[in-house]
Amino acid sequence: MSVRTRTALITGATAGIGEAAARKFVGAGWRVIAAGRRADRLEALADSLGRDSVHPLSLDIRDANQIAKGVASLPAQFRDIDLLINNAGLALPDAPSPAAELDQWKTMIDTNITGLVSLTHALLPGLIARRGAIINISSAAANYPYAAGHVYGGTKAFVRQFSLCLRSDLHGKGVRVTSIEPGLVETEFMLVRYLQDENAADAVYRHASALKPEDLADTLHWVAEQPPHVNINSLEIMPTSQSFAGFRIARGEDA
């Protein structure tokens, strides 16, 4: 009896964790729908890994219409999605709240929350039918406050709680849901956060021994390959060089 090839849809597959995950899953025999906004990178990834294994899906997850059209356009061999990896997300400049720009806050909410829930909602019927799995990329920022974390940390806390509540709603349906909460990972994340300022982004990672995208790809694959009766509810992962921030005390009359 032949075994059906499983299919994963991975958002944010143009770079970093998403791209590494696409390569990991294809290498393990999965088909991958690689979703993201930069079509040229998706096409290059599909050429690199093979069009039989990778379907590039150019879309902006903030746009519900693009999600609907993108899902409807999938070729027959990629339509039966077994795993959704909600990886796309971003943080924008780390100015303290009083100096932050409202439009940047809204962009983080639209991407990290609205886009994630819209795509999840669109794929839920099929994932339930196939007793599939959902892995949401949250962040250690969901669990620990830090200065200028404001909306980014809030959106990632939403992702964690949404994952746990979704798991409750899917009780008895055999669908697994996991929240992955990474600490510092060396990707283009900081380049986006610092608006393409390479010096500022490089300074964050310099001598930090940060996690690599491949570390997270290995973790995602391990979670996905657990037996059907095993659900990893949440998993926080940090580089050894990173630990929990201590409490701070402001001193002086204006504190």
Coordinates of N, CA and C in Angstrom, one line a residue:
M1 N 0.9 -1.2 0.0 CA 0.0 0.0 0.0 C 0.9 1.2 0.0
S2 N 0.6 2.1 -0.9 CA 1.4 3.4 -1.0 C 1.0 4.3 0.1
V3 N 1.9 5.1 0.6 CA 1.6 6.1 1.6 C 1.5 7.5 1.0
R4 N 0.4 8.2 1.3 CA 0.2 9.5 0.7 C 1.2 10.5 1.2
T5 N 1.7 11.2 0.2 CA 2.7 12.3 0.6 C 2.0 13.4 1.3
R6 N 2.4 13.8 2.5 CA 1.8 14.8 3.2 C 2.2 16.2 2.7
T7 N 1.3 17.2 2.9 CA 1.5 18.5 2.4 C 1.5 19.5 3.6
A8 N 2.4 20.4 3.6 CA 2.5 21.5 4.6 C 2.4 22.9 3.9
L9 N 1.6 23.8 4.4 CA 1.6 25.2 4.0 C 2.4 26.0 5.0
I10 N 3.5 26.7 4.5 CA 4.3 27.4 5.4 C 4.3 28.9 5.0
T11 N 3.9 29.8 5.8 CA 3.9 31.2 5.5 C 5.3 31.8 5.9
G12 N 5.6 32.9 5.2 CA 6.9 33.6 5.5 C 8.0 32.7 5.0
A13 N 7.8 32.0 3.8 CA 8.8 31.1 3.4 C 9.9 31.7 2.5
T14 N 9.9 33.0 2.4 CA 10.9 33.6 1.5 C 12.2 33.8 2.2
A15 N 12.3 33.6 3.5 CA 13.6 33.7 4.2 C 13.5 33.1 5.5
G16 N 14.6 33.1 6.2 CA 14.7 32.7 7.6 C 14.1 31.4 8.0
I17 N 13.3 31.4 9.1 CA 12.7 30.1 9.6 C 11.8 29.5 8.5
G18 N 11.0 30.3 7.8 CA 10.1 29.7 6.8 C 10.8 29.0 5.7
E19 N 11.8 29.6 5.2 CA 12.6 29.0 4.1 C 13.3 27.7 4.6
A20 N 13.9 27.8 5.8 CA 14.6 26.7 6.4 C 13.6 25.5 6.6
A21 N 12.4 25.9 7.1 CA 11.4 24.8 7.3 C 11.0 24.2 6.0
A22 N 10.8 25.0 4.9 CA 10.5 24.4 3.6 C 11.5 23.4 3.2
R23 N 12.8 23.8 3.3 CA 13.9 22.9 2.9 C 13.9 21.6 3.8
K24 N 13.6 21.8 5.0 CA 13.6 20.6 6.0 C 12.5 19.6 5.6
F25 N 11.3 20.2 5.4 CA 10.2 19.3 5.2 C 10.3 18.6 3.8
V26 N 10.7 19.3 2.8 CA 10.9 18.7 1.5 C 11.9 17.6 1.6
G27 N 13.0 17.9 2.3 CA 14.1 16.9 2.5 C 13.6 15.6 3.2
A28 N 12.5 15.8 4.0 CA 11.9 14.7 4.7 C 10.8 14.0 4.0
G29 N 10.6 14.4 2.7 CA 9.6 13.8 1.9 C 8.2 14.4 1.8
W30 N 8.0 15.6 2.4 CA 6.8 16.3 2.3 C 6.7 17.1 1.1
R31 N 5.4 17.5 0.7 CA 5.2 18.5 -0.3 C 5.0 19.8 0.5
V32 N 5.4 21.0 0.0 CA 5.3 22.2 0.7 C 4.7 23.3 -0.2
I33 N 3.7 24.0 0.3 CA 3.2 25.2 -0.3 C 4.0 26.3 0.4
A34 N 4.8 27.0 -0.3 CA 5.7 28.1 0.2 C 5.0 29.4 0.0
A35 N 4.5 30.0 1.0 CA 3.7 31.2 0.9 C 4.5 32.4 1.4
G36 N 4.3 33.5 0.7 CA 5.0 34.8 1.1 C 4.7 35.9 0.1
R37 N 5.3 37.1 0.4 CA 5.0 38.2 -0.5 C 6.0 38.4 -1.6
R38 N 7.2 37.9 -1.4 CA 8.3 38.1 -2.4 C 8.3 36.9 -3.4
A39 N 7.6 37.1 -4.5 CA 7.4 36.1 -5.5 C 8.7 35.6 -6.1
D40 N 9.6 36.5 -6.3 CA 10.9 36.0 -6.9 C 11.6 35.0 -6.0
R41 N 11.6 35.3 -4.7 CA 12.2 34.3 -3.8 C 11.5 33.0 -3.7
L42 N 10.2 33.0 -3.8 CA 9.4 31.8 -3.8 C 9.7 31.0 -5.0
E43 N 9.8 31.6 -6.2 CA 10.1 31.0 -7.4 C 11.4 30.3 -7.4
A44 N 12.4 31.0 -6.8 CA 13.8 30.5 -6.7 C 13.8 29.3 -5.8
L45 N 13.0 29.3 -4.7 CA 12.9 28.2 -3.8 C 12.3 27.0 -4.5
A46 N 11.3 27.2 -5.2 CA 10.6 26.1 -6.0 C 11.6 25.5 -7.0
D47 N 12.3 26.4 -7.7 CA 13.3 25.9 -8.7 C 14.4 25.1 -8.0
S48 N 14.8 25.5 -6.8 CA 15.9 24.8 -6.0 C 15.5 23.5 -5.5
L49 N 14.2 23.4 -5.0 CA 13.7 22.1 -4.4 C 12.9 21.2 -5.3
G50 N 12.5 21.8 -6.4 CA 11.7 21.0 -7.4 C 10.2 21.4 -7.3
R51 N 9.7 21.6 -8.5 CA 8.3 22.0 -8.6 C 7.3 20.9 -8.2
D52 N 7.7 19.6 -8.2 CA 6.8 18.6 -7.8 C 6.7 18.6 -6.2
S53 N 7.7 19.2 -5.6 CA 7.7 19.2 -4.1 C 7.3 20.6 -3.5
V54 N 7.5 21.6 -4.3 CA 7.2 23.0 -3.8 C 6.3 23.7 -4.7
H55 N 5.2 24.3 -4.2 CA 4.3 25.2 -4.9 C 4.5 26.6 -4.4
P56 N 5.0 27.5 -5.1 CA 5.1 28.9 -4.6 C 3.8 29.6 -4.7
L57 N 3.4 30.2 -3.5 CA 2.1 30.9 -3.4 C 2.4 32.3 -2.9
S58 N 2.3 33.2 -3.9 CA 2.6 34.6 -3.6 C 1.3 35.3 -3.1
L59 N 1.4 35.7 -1.8 CA 0.2 36.4 -1.2 C 0.6 37.2 0.0
D60 N -0.2 38.2 0.3 CA 0.0 39.0 1.5 C -1.1 38.5 2.5
I61 N -0.7 37.9 3.6 CA -1.7 37.3 4.5 C -2.6 38.3 5.2
R62 N -2.2 39.6 5.0 CA -3.1 40.7 5.6 C -4.3 40.9 4.8
D63 N -4.3 40.3 3.6 CA -5.4 40.5 2.6 C -6.3 39.2 2.5
A64 N -7.5 39.2 3.1 CA -8.3 38.0 3.1 C -8.7 37.6 1.7
N65 N -8.8 38.5 0.8 CA -9.2 38.1 -0.6 C -8.0 37.4 -1.2
Q66 N -6.8 37.8 -1.0 CA -5.7 37.1 -1.5 C -5.6 35.7 -0.9
I67 N -5.9 35.5 0.4 CA -5.9 34.2 1.0 C -6.9 33.3 0.3
A68 N -8.1 33.8 0.1 CA -9.2 33.0 -0.5 C -8.8 32.6 -1.9
K69 N -8.3 33.5 -2.7 CA -7.9 33.2 -4.1 C -6.7 32.3 -4.1
G70 N -5.8 32.5 -3.2 CA -4.6 31.6 -3.2 C -4.9 30.2 -2.9
V71 N -5.8 30.0 -1.9 CA -6.2 28.6 -1.5 C -6.9 28.0 -2.6
A72 N -7.8 28.7 -3.3 CA -8.6 28.2 -4.4 C -7.8 27.8 -5.6
S73 N -6.7 28.5 -5.7 CA -5.8 28.3 -6.9 C -4.8 27.1 -6.8
L74 N -4.8 26.5 -5.6 CA -3.8 25.4 -5.4 C -4.0 24.3 -6.4
P75 N -2.9 23.8 -7.0 CA -3.0 22.6 -7.9 C -3.6 21.4 -7.1
A76 N -4.1 20.4 -7.8 CA -4.8 19.3 -7.2 C -3.8 18.6 -6.2
Q77 N -2.6 18.4 -6.6 CA -1.7 17.6 -5.7 C -1.2 18.4 -4.5
F78 N -1.6 19.7 -4.4 CA -1.2 20.4 -3.2 C -2.4 20.9 -2.3
R79 N -3.6 20.4 -2.7 CA -4.8 20.9 -2.1 C -5.1 20.3 -0.7
D80 N -4.7 19.0 -0.5 CA -5.0 18.3 0.8 C -3.9 18.7 1.8
I81 N -4.1 19.8 2.5 CA -3.1 20.3 3.4 C -3.2 19.6 4.8
D82 N -2.1 19.0 5.2 CA -2.0 18.3 6.5 C -1.5 19.1 7.6
L83 N -0.7 20.1 7.3 CA 0.0 20.9 8.3 C 0.0 22.4 7.9
L84 N -0.4 23.2 8.8 CA -0.2 24.7 8.6 C 0.8 25.2 9.5
I85 N 1.8 25.8 9.0 CA 2.8 26.5 9.8 C 2.7 28.0 9.6
N86 N 2.1 28.6 10.6 CA 1.9 30.1 10.6 C 3.2 30.8 11.1
N87 N 4.1 31.0 10.2 CA 5.4 31.6 10.5 C 5.5 33.0 10.2
A88 N 4.8 33.6 9.2 CA 4.9 35.0 8.8 C 4.6 35.9 10.0
G89 N 5.5 36.9 10.2 CA 5.3 37.8 11.3 C 6.4 38.8 11.2
L90 N 6.2 39.9 11.9 CA 7.3 40.9 11.9 C 7.2 41.8 13.2
A91 N 8.3 42.5 13.5 CA 8.4 43.5 14.5 C 8.9 44.7 13.8
L92 N 8.4 45.9 14.1 CA 8.8 47.2 13.6 C 9.5 48.0 14.6
P93 N 10.1 49.1 14.3 CA 11.1 49.8 15.2 C 10.7 49.8 16.7
D94 N 11.8 49.6 17.4 CA 11.6 49.4 18.9 C 11.6 50.7 19.7
A95 N 10.9 51.7 19.2 CA 10.8 52.9 19.9 C 9.9 52.7 21.1
P96 N 10.1 53.4 22.2 CA 9.1 53.2 23.4 C 7.7 53.7 22.9
S97 N 6.7 53.2 23.6 CA 5.4 53.4 23.2 C 5.0 54.9 22.9
P98 N 5.4 55.9 23.8 CA 5.0 57.3 23.5 C 5.6 57.8 22.1
A99 N 6.7 57.2 21.7 CA 7.3 57.6 20.4 C 7.0 56.7 19.2
A100 N 6.3 55.7 19.5 CA 6.0 54.7 18.4 C 4.9 55.3 17.4
E101 N 5.0 54.8 16.2 CA 4.0 55.2 15.2 C 2.8 54.3 15.2
L102 N 1.7 54.8 15.2 CA 0.4 54.0 15.2 C 0.3 53.1 14.0
D103 N 0.7 53.6 12.8 CA 0.6 52.8 11.6 C 1.5 51.6 11.7
Q104 N 2.7 51.7 12.4 CA 3.5 50.5 12.6 C 2.9 49.5 13.5
W105 N 2.2 50.0 14.6 CA 1.5 49.1 15.5 C 0.4 48.3 14.7
K106 N -0.3 49.1 13.9 CA -1.4 48.4 13.1 C -0.8 47.4 12.1
T107 N 0.3 47.7 11.5 CA 0.9 46.7 10.6 C 1.3 45.4 11.3
M108 N 1.8 45.5 12.5 CA 2.2 44.3 13.3 C 0.9 43.6 13.7
I109 N -0.2 44.2 14.1 CA -1.4 43.6 14.4 C -2.0 42.9 13.2
D110 N -2.0 43.6 12.0 CA -2.6 43.0 10.8 C -1.8 41.8 10.4
T111 N -0.5 41.8 10.5 CA 0.3 40.7 10.1 C 0.3 39.5 11.1
N112 N 0.7 39.9 12.3 CA 0.9 38.8 13.3 C -0.4 38.2 13.9
I113 N -1.5 39.0 13.8 CA -2.8 38.5 14.3 C -3.8 38.2 13.2
T114 N -4.2 39.3 12.6 CA -5.3 39.2 11.6 C -4.9 38.2 10.5
G115 N -3.7 38.3 9.9 CA -3.3 37.4 8.9 C -3.3 36.0 9.3
L116 N -2.7 35.8 10.5 CA -2.6 34.4 11.0 C -4.0 33.8 11.2
V117 N -4.9 34.5 11.8 CA -6.2 33.9 12.1 C -7.0 33.8 10.8
S118 N -6.9 34.7 9.9 CA -7.6 34.6 8.6 C -7.2 33.3 7.8
L119 N -5.9 33.0 7.8 CA -5.4 31.8 7.0 C -5.8 30.6 7.8
T120 N -5.7 30.6 9.1 CA -6.1 29.5 9.9 C -7.6 29.1 9.7
H121 N -8.4 30.2 9.7 CA -9.9 30.0 9.5 C -10.2 29.4 8.2
A122 N -9.4 29.8 7.2 CA -9.7 29.3 5.8 C -9.3 27.9 5.7
L123 N -8.3 27.4 6.4 CA -7.8 26.0 6.2 C -8.4 25.1 7.2
L124 N -9.1 25.6 8.3 CA -9.6 24.7 9.3 C -10.5 23.5 8.8
P125 N -11.4 23.7 7.9 CA -12.2 22.6 7.5 C -11.4 21.4 7.0
G126 N -10.4 21.7 6.1 CA -9.6 20.6 5.6 C -8.7 20.0 6.6
L127 N -8.2 20.8 7.5 CA -7.3 20.3 8.6 C -8.1 19.4 9.5
I128 N -9.3 19.7 9.8 CA -10.2 18.9 10.6 C -10.5 17.5 9.9
A129 N -10.8 17.7 8.6 CA -11.1 16.5 7.8 C -10.0 15.5 7.7
R130 N -8.7 16.0 7.7 CA -7.5 15.2 7.6 C -6.9 14.9 9.0
R131 N -7.5 15.4 10.0 CA -6.9 15.3 11.4 C -5.5 15.8 11.3
G132 N -5.3 17.0 10.8 CA -4.0 17.6 10.6 C -3.4 18.3 11.8
A133 N -2.6 19.2 11.5 CA -1.9 19.9 12.6 C -1.6 21.4 12.3
I134 N -1.6 22.2 13.3 CA -1.3 23.6 13.1 C -0.1 24.0 14.1
I135 N 0.9 24.6 13.5 CA 2.0 25.1 14.4 C 2.1 26.6 14.2
N136 N 1.9 27.3 15.2 CA 2.0 28.8 15.2 C 3.3 29.3 15.8
I137 N 4.0 30.1 15.1 CA 5.2 30.7 15.6 C 4.9 31.9 16.4
S138 N 4.9 31.8 17.7 CA 4.8 32.9 18.7 C 6.2 33.4 19.0
S139 N 6.5 33.7 20.2 CA 7.8 34.2 20.5 C 8.0 34.2 22.0
A140 N 9.2 34.2 22.5 CA 9.5 34.4 23.9 C 9.0 35.7 24.4
A141 N 8.8 36.6 23.4 CA 8.2 38.0 23.8 C 6.8 37.8 24.2
A142 N 6.1 36.7 24.0 CA 4.8 36.5 24.5 C 4.8 36.2 26.0
N143 N 5.9 35.8 26.5 CA 6.0 35.4 27.9 C 6.7 36.4 28.8
Y144 N 7.6 37.2 28.2 CA 8.4 38.1 29.1 C 8.3 39.5 28.5
P145 N 8.0 40.5 29.4 CA 7.9 41.9 28.9 C 9.3 42.4 28.8
Y146 N 9.5 43.4 27.9 CA 10.7 44.1 27.8 C 10.4 45.5 27.2
A147 N 11.3 46.4 27.4 CA 11.1 47.8 27.0 C 11.0 47.8 25.5
A148 N 10.0 48.6 25.0 CA 9.7 48.7 23.6 C 9.2 47.4 22.9
G149 N 8.8 46.5 23.8 CA 8.2 45.2 23.2 C 6.7 45.4 22.9
H150 N 6.1 46.4 23.5 CA 4.6 46.8 23.4 C 3.8 45.9 22.5
V151 N 3.5 46.3 21.3 CA 2.6 45.7 20.4 C 3.1 44.3 19.9
Y152 N 4.4 44.3 19.6 CA 5.0 43.0 19.1 C 4.8 41.9 20.2
G153 N 5.1 42.2 21.4 CA 4.9 41.2 22.5 C 3.4 40.9 22.7
G154 N 2.6 41.9 22.5 CA 1.1 41.7 22.7 C 0.6 40.8 21.6
T155 N 1.1 41.0 20.3 CA 0.6 40.1 19.2 C 1.1 38.7 19.4
K156 N 2.3 38.5 19.9 CA 2.8 37.2 20.1 C 2.1 36.5 21.3
A157 N 1.7 37.2 22.3 CA 0.9 36.7 23.4 C -0.4 36.2 22.9
F158 N -1.0 37.0 22.0 CA -2.2 36.6 21.3 C -2.0 35.2 20.6
V159 N -0.9 35.1 19.9 CA -0.7 33.9 19.1 C -0.6 32.7 20.0
R160 N 0.1 32.8 21.1 CA 0.2 31.7 22.1 C -1.2 31.4 22.7
Q161 N -2.0 32.4 23.1 CA -3.3 32.1 23.7 C -4.3 31.6 22.7
F162 N -4.2 32.1 21.5 CA -5.1 31.6 20.4 C -4.8 30.2 20.1
S163 N -3.5 29.8 20.1 CA -3.2 28.4 19.9 C -3.8 27.5 21.0
L164 N -3.7 27.9 22.2 CA -4.2 27.1 23.3 C -5.7 27.0 23.2
C165 N -6.4 28.1 22.9 CA -7.8 28.1 22.8 C -8.3 27.3 21.6
L166 N -7.6 27.4 20.5 CA -7.9 26.7 19.3 C -7.8 25.2 19.6
R167 N -6.8 24.8 20.4 CA -6.7 23.4 20.8 C -7.9 22.9 21.6
S168 N -8.4 23.8 22.4 CA -9.6 23.5 23.2 C -10.8 23.3 22.3
D169 N -11.0 24.2 21.3 CA -12.1 24.2 20.4 C -12.1 22.9 19.5
L170 N -10.9 22.4 19.3 CA -10.7 21.3 18.4 C -10.6 19.9 19.2
H171 N -11.0 20.0 20.5 CA -10.9 18.8 21.3 C -11.8 17.7 20.7
G172 N -11.2 16.5 20.6 CA -11.9 15.4 20.1 C -11.9 15.2 18.6
K173 N -11.3 16.2 17.9 CA -11.2 16.1 16.4 C -9.9 15.6 15.9
G174 N -9.0 15.4 16.8 CA -7.7 14.8 16.3 C -6.7 15.8 15.7
V175 N -7.1 17.1 15.8 CA -6.2 18.1 15.2 C -5.2 18.6 16.3
R176 N -3.9 18.6 16.0 CA -2.9 19.0 16.9 C -2.6 20.5 16.7
V177 N -2.4 21.2 17.8 CA -2.1 22.6 17.7 C -0.9 22.9 18.7
T178 N 0.1 23.6 18.2 CA 1.3 23.9 18.9 C 1.7 25.4 18.8
S179 N 2.1 25.9 19.9 CA 2.7 27.3 19.9 C 4.2 27.1 20.1
I180 N 5.0 27.6 19.1 CA 6.5 27.6 19.3 C 6.9 29.0 19.6
E181 N 7.7 29.1 20.7 CA 8.1 30.5 21.2 C 9.6 30.7 21.3
P182 N 10.2 31.1 20.1 CA 11.6 31.2 20.1 C 12.1 32.5 20.7
G183 N 13.3 32.4 21.2 CA 14.0 33.6 21.6 C 14.8 34.2 20.4
L184 N 16.0 34.6 20.6 CA 16.8 35.2 19.5 C 17.2 34.2 18.4
V185 N 16.7 34.5 17.2 CA 17.0 33.7 16.0 C 17.6 34.7 15.0
E186 N 18.8 34.3 14.4 CA 19.5 35.1 13.5 C 18.8 35.0 12.1
T187 N 18.0 35.9 11.7 CA 17.3 35.9 10.4 C 17.3 37.4 9.9
E188 N 16.4 37.6 8.9 CA 16.2 39.0 8.4 C 15.3 39.8 9.4
F189 N 14.8 39.1 10.4 CA 13.9 39.8 11.4 C 14.3 41.1 11.8
M190 N 15.6 41.2 12.3 CA 16.1 42.5 12.8 C 16.3 43.5 11.7
L191 N 16.6 43.0 10.5 CA 16.7 43.9 9.3 C 15.4 44.6 9.0
V192 N 14.3 43.9 9.2 CA 13.0 44.5 9.0 C 12.7 45.4 10.1
R193 N 13.0 45.0 11.4 CA 12.7 45.8 12.5 C 13.4 47.1 12.5
Y194 N 14.6 47.1 12.0 CA 15.4 48.4 11.9 C 15.4 49.0 10.5
L195 N 14.3 48.7 9.8 CA 14.0 49.4 8.5 C 15.2 49.3 7.5
Q196 N 15.8 48.1 7.4 CA 16.9 47.8 6.5 C 18.2 48.4 6.9
D197 N 18.4 48.8 8.2 CA 19.6 49.3 8.7 C 20.5 48.1 9.1
E198 N 21.4 47.8 8.2 CA 22.2 46.6 8.4 C 23.1 46.7 9.6
N199 N 23.6 47.8 9.9 CA 24.5 48.0 11.0 C 23.8 47.7 12.3
A200 N 22.6 48.3 12.4 CA 21.8 48.1 13.6 C 21.3 46.6 13.8
A201 N 21.0 46.0 12.7 CA 20.6 44.6 12.7 C 21.8 43.7 13.1
D202 N 22.9 43.9 12.5 CA 24.1 43.1 12.8 C 24.5 43.3 14.2
A203 N 24.3 44.4 14.8 CA 24.7 44.7 16.2 C 24.0 43.8 17.2
V204 N 22.7 43.5 16.8 CA 21.9 42.6 17.7 C 22.5 41.2 17.8
Y205 N 23.0 40.7 16.6 CA 23.4 39.3 16.6 C 24.9 39.1 16.8
R206 N 25.7 40.2 16.8 CA 27.1 40.1 16.9 C 27.5 39.4 18.2
H207 N 28.3 38.3 18.1 CA 28.8 37.5 19.2 C 27.7 37.0 20.1
A208 N 26.5 36.9 19.6 CA 25.4 36.5 20.5 C 25.1 35.0 20.4
S209 N 25.7 34.2 19.5 CA 25.5 32.8 19.3 C 24.0 32.5 19.3
A210 N 23.3 33.3 18.4 CA 21.8 33.2 18.3 C 21.4 31.8 17.7
L211 N 20.2 31.5 17.9 CA 19.7 30.3 17.2 C 19.7 30.6 15.7
K212 N 19.8 29.5 14.9 CA 19.8 29.6 13.5 C 18.4 29.1 13.0
P213 N 18.0 29.6 11.8 CA 16.7 29.1 11.2 C 16.6 27.6 11.2
E214 N 17.7 27.0 10.9 CA 17.7 25.5 10.8 C 17.4 24.8 12.1
D215 N 17.8 25.5 13.3 CA 17.4 25.0 14.6 C 15.9 24.9 14.7
L216 N 15.3 26.0 14.3 CA 13.8 26.1 14.4 C 13.2 25.1 13.4
A217 N 13.7 25.0 12.2 CA 13.2 24.0 11.2 C 13.2 22.6 11.8
D218 N 14.3 22.3 12.4 CA 14.4 20.9 13.0 C 13.3 20.7 14.1
T219 N 13.1 21.8 14.9 CA 12.1 21.7 15.9 C 10.7 21.6 15.3
L220 N 10.4 22.3 14.3 CA 9.1 22.3 13.6 C 8.8 20.9 13.1
H221 N 9.9 20.3 12.5 CA 9.7 19.0 11.9 C 9.5 17.9 13.0
W222 N 10.2 18.1 14.1 CA 10.1 17.1 15.2 C 8.7 17.2 15.7
V223 N 8.1 18.4 15.9 CA 6.8 18.5 16.4 C 5.8 17.9 15.4
A224 N 6.0 18.1 14.1 CA 5.1 17.6 13.1 C 5.1 16.1 13.0
E225 N 6.2 15.5 13.3 CA 6.4 14.1 13.2 C 6.1 13.3 14.4
Q226 N 5.6 13.9 15.5 CA 5.2 13.2 16.6 C 4.0 12.3 16.3
P227 N 3.8 11.2 17.0 CA 2.7 10.3 16.7 C 1.3 11.0 16.9
P228 N 0.3 10.6 16.2 CA -1.0 11.3 16.2 C -1.6 11.5 17.5
H229 N -1.2 10.7 18.5 CA -1.8 10.9 19.9 C -1.0 11.8 20.7
V230 N 0.1 12.4 20.2 CA 1.0 13.3 21.0 C 0.8 14.7 20.5
N231 N 0.4 15.6 21.4 CA 0.3 17.0 21.1 C 1.3 17.8 21.9
I232 N 2.2 18.6 21.3 CA 3.1 19.5 22.0 C 2.3 20.8 22.1
N233 N 1.8 21.2 23.3 CA 1.0 22.4 23.5 C 1.8 23.7 23.2
S234 N 2.9 23.8 23.8 CA 3.8 25.0 23.6 C 5.2 24.6 23.9
L235 N 6.1 25.3 23.2 CA 7.5 25.0 23.3 C 8.3 26.3 23.2
E236 N 9.0 26.6 24.3 CA 9.9 27.8 24.3 C 11.3 27.4 24.1
I237 N 12.0 28.1 23.2 CA 13.3 27.7 22.8 C 14.2 28.9 22.7
M238 N 15.3 28.9 23.4 CA 16.3 30.1 23.3 C 17.7 29.6 23.1
P239 N 18.5 30.5 22.6 CA 20.0 30.1 22.6 C 20.5 30.1 24.0
T240 N 21.5 29.3 24.2 CA 22.1 29.3 25.6 C 22.6 30.6 26.0
S241 N 22.9 31.5 25.1 CA 23.4 32.8 25.5 C 22.4 33.8 25.9
Q242 N 21.1 33.4 25.8 CA 20.0 34.3 26.2 C 19.3 33.7 27.4
S243 N 18.9 34.6 28.3 CA 18.2 34.1 29.5 C 17.2 35.2 29.9
F244 N 16.5 35.0 31.0 CA 15.4 35.9 31.3 C 15.9 37.2 31.9
A245 N 15.2 38.3 31.4 CA 15.6 39.6 31.8 C 15.2 39.8 33.3
G246 N 16.1 40.5 34.1 CA 15.8 40.8 35.5 C 14.9 42.0 35.6
F247 N 14.3 42.1 36.8 CA 13.5 43.3 37.0 C 14.5 44.5 37.1
R248 N 13.9 45.7 36.7 CA 14.7 46.9 36.7 C 14.1 47.9 37.7
I249 N 14.9 48.8 38.2 CA 14.4 49.8 39.1 C 14.9 51.1 38.6
A250 N 13.9 52.0 38.4 CA 14.3 53.4 38.0 C 14.5 54.2 39.3
R251 N 15.5 55.0 39.3 CA 15.8 55.8 40.5 C 15.7 57.3 40.3
G252 N 15.4 58.0 41.3 CA 15.3 59.5 41.2 C 13.9 60.0 41.4
E253 N 13.8 61.3 41.5 CA 12.5 61.9 41.8 C 11.4 61.7 40.7
D254 N 11.9 61.5 39.4 CA 10.9 61.4 38.3 C 10.6 59.9 38.0
A255 N 11.1 59.0 38.8 CA 10.9 57.6 38.4 C 9.4 57.2 38.6

